[in-house]
Short mmCIF file of C-alpha atoms in Angstrom, two decimals:
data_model
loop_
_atom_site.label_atom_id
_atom_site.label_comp_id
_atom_site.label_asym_id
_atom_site.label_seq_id
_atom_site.Cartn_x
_atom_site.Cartn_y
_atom_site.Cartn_z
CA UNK A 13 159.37 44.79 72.69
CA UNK A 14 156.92 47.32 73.97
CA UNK A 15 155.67 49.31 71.67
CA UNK A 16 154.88 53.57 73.55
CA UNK A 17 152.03 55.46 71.84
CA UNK A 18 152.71 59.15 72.40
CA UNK A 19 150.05 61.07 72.96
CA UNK A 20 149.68 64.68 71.19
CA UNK A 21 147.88 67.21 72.62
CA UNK A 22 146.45 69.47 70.36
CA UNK A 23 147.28 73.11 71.46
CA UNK A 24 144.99 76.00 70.69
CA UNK A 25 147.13 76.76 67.59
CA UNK A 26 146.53 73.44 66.32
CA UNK A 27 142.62 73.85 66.30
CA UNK A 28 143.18 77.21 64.60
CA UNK A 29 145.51 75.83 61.70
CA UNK A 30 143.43 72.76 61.16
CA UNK A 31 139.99 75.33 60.67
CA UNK A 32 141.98 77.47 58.72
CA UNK A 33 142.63 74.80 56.28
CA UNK A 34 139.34 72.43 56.45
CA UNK A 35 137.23 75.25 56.68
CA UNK A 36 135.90 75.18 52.65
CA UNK A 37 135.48 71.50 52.90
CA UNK A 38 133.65 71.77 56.22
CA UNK A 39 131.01 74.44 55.08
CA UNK A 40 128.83 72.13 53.01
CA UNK A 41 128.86 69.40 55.65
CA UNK A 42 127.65 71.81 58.26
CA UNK A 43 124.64 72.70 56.36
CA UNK A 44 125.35 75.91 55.30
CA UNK A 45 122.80 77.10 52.21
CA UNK A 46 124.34 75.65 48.89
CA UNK A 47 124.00 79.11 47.12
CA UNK A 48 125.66 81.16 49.77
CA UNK A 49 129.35 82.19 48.82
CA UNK A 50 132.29 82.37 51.21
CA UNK A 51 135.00 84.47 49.68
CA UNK A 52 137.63 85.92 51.64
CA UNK A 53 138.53 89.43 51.24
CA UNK A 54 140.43 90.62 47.99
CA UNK A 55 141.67 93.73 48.91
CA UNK A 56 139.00 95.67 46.46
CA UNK A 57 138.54 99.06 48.06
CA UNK A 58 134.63 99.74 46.64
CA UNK A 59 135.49 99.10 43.08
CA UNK A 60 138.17 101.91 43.10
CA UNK A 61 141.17 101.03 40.89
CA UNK A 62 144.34 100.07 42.47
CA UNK A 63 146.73 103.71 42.28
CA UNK A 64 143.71 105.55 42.49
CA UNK A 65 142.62 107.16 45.59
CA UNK A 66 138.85 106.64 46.75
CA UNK A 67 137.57 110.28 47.11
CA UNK A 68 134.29 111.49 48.39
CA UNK A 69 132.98 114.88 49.80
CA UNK A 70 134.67 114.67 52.87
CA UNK A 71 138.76 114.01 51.30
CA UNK A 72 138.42 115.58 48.08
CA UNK A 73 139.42 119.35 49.44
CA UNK A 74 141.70 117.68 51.58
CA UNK A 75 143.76 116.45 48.87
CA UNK A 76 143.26 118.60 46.51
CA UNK A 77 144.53 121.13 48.67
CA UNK A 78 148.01 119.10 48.96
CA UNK A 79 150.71 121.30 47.94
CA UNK A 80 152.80 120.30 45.31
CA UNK A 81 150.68 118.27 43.83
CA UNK A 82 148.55 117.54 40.92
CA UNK A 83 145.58 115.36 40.91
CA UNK A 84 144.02 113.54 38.24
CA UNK A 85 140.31 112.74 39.24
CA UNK A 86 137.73 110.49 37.41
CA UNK A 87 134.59 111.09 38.17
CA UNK A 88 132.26 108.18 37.84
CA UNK A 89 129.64 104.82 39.25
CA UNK A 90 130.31 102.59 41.19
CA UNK A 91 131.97 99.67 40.28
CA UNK A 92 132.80 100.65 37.14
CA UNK A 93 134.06 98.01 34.30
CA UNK A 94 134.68 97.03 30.70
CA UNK A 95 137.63 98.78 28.52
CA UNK A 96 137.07 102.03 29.60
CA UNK A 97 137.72 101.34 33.27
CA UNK A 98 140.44 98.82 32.22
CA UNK A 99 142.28 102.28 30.13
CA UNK A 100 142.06 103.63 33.44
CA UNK A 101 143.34 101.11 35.36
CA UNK A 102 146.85 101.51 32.90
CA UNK A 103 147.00 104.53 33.32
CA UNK A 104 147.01 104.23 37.35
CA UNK A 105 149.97 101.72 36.89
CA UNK A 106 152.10 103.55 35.36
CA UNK A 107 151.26 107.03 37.26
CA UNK A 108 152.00 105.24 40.62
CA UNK A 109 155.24 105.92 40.73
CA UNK A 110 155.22 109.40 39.54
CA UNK A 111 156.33 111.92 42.52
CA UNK A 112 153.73 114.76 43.42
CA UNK A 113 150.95 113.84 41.02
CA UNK A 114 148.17 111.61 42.80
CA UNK A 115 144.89 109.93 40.89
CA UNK A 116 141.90 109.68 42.15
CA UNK A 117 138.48 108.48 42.10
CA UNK A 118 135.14 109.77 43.09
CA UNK A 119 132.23 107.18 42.69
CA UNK A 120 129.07 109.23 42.24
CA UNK A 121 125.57 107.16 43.99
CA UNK A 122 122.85 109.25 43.04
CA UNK A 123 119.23 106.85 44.43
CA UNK A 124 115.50 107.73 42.62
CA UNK A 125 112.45 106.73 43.21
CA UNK A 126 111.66 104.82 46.71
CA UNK A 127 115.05 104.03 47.49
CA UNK A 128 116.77 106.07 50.27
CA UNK A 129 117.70 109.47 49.58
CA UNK A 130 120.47 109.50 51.98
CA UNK A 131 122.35 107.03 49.97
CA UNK A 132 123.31 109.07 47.21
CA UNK A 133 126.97 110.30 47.38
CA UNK A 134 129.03 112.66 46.04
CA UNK A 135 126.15 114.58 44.34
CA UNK A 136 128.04 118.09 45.64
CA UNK A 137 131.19 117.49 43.71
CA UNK A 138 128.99 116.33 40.72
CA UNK A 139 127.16 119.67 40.70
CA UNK A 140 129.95 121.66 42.09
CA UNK A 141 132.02 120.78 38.58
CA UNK A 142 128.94 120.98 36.34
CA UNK A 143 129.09 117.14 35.18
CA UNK A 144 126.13 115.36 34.17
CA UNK A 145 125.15 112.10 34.59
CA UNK A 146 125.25 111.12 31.23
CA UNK A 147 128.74 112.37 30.91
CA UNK A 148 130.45 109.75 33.30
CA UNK A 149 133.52 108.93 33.00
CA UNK A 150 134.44 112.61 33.30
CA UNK A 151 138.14 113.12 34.05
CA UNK A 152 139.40 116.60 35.52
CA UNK A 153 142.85 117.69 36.10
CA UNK A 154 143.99 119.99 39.16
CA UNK A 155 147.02 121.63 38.70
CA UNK A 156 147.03 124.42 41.72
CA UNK A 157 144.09 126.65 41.19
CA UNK A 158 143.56 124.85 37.64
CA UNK A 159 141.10 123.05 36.96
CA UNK A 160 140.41 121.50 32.99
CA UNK A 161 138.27 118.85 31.74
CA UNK A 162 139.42 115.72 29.50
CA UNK A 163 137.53 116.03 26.83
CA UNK A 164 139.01 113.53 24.06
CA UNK A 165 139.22 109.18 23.70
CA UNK A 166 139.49 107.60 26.66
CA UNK A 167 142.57 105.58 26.54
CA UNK A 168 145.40 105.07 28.34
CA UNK A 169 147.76 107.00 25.77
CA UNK A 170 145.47 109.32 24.86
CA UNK A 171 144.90 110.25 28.63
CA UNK A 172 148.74 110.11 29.21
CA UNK A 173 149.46 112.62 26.29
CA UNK A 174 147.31 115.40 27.85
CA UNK A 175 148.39 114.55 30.99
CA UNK A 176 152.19 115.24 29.91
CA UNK A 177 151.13 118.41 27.94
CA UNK A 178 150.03 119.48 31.07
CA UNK A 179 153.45 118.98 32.41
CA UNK A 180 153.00 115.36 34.04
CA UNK A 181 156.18 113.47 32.99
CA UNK A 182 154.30 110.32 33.17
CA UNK A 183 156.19 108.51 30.68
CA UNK A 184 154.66 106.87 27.08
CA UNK A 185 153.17 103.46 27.13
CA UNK A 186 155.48 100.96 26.25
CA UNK A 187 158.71 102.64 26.46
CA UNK A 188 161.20 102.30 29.27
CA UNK A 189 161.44 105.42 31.54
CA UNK A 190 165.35 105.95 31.83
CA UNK A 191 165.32 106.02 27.93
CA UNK A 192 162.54 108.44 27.00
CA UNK A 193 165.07 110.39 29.42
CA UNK A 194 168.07 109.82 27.60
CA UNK A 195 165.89 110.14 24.14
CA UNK A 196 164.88 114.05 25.41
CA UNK A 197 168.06 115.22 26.16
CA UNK A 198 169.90 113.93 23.29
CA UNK A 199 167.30 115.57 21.12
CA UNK A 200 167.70 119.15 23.10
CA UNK A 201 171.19 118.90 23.37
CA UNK A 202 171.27 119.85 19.34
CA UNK A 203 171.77 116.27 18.50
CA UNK A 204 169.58 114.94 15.04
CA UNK A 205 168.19 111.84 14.46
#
């Protein structure tokens, strides 16, 4: 019996797979720096939550100027974190889905000192709506030619309830949609609890 070897040719696609998948394990064995990090992308857009629009100078009037609509905007740093930004990031869940009435975000880079002056961002719409440093997060609400300032907790619920007294039918946190529907009409239909 003769034994036939086949011989495999490795195809383009091949070399491309096998890097693909060896690639971490081959990084320290090439002599990369220990310390460097290799991450592959995450789909963060500049530390902008996800249903939030990233808004600078440039888009702001354009969107704001969609009609229709009504626009939620915080105003804040970059990268912003801790339970304030997570309130925030909520509330953009359960907005997402809400026909004409957008969130977004405008990430404010103001640079002292030595550092380059033409890296600052967004200063104009800082200035243009009176908002201090100090005061960020600052949440506004555009409603047409509206325009009014958040002024209480910052919360997911809290934000929600002035967002729906302002006629947003973003529905309460926690409940199902559909029913908060059904709930409303049965109370204005004349029906008691």
């Amino acid at each position: 019996l003769q034994h036939s070897r086949r011989e495999t040719r490795w195809e383009p696609m091949h070399w491309l797979l096998a890097l693909l998948l060896l690639g971490p394990w081959l990084v320290p064995i090439f002599g990369q720096e220990e310390n460097h990090v290799h991450e592959l992308p995450t789909g963060d857009s500049g530390g902008t939550a996800m249903g939030a629009l990233r808004l600078d100078n440039y888009t702001f009037d354009k969107v704001r100027a969609l009609e229709g609509f009504s626009l939620l905007v915080k105003f804040d740093e970059p990268y912003p974190y801790g339970e304030m930004e997570e309130e925030f990031e909520t509330l953009c869940s359960i907005a997402v889905s809400l026909p004409k009435f957008l969130i977004g975000e405008v990430q404010i880079v103001e640079k002292k000192g030595d550092e380059d002056p033409d890296g600052n961002e967004n200063l104009d719409l800082r200035d243009r709506f009176g908002l201090a440093k100090a005061s960020l997060p600052a949440y506004l609400f555009f409603m047409e030619s509206q325009v009014e300032r958040y002024q209480g907790p910052i919360t997911a619920a809290d934000l929600a309830g002035w967002l729906r007294r302002h006629g947003v039918a973003l529905p309460a946190l926690g409940t199902i949609p559909e029913l908060d529907v059904l709930a409303h009409r049965f109370l204005t239909e004349g029906h008691s609890v």
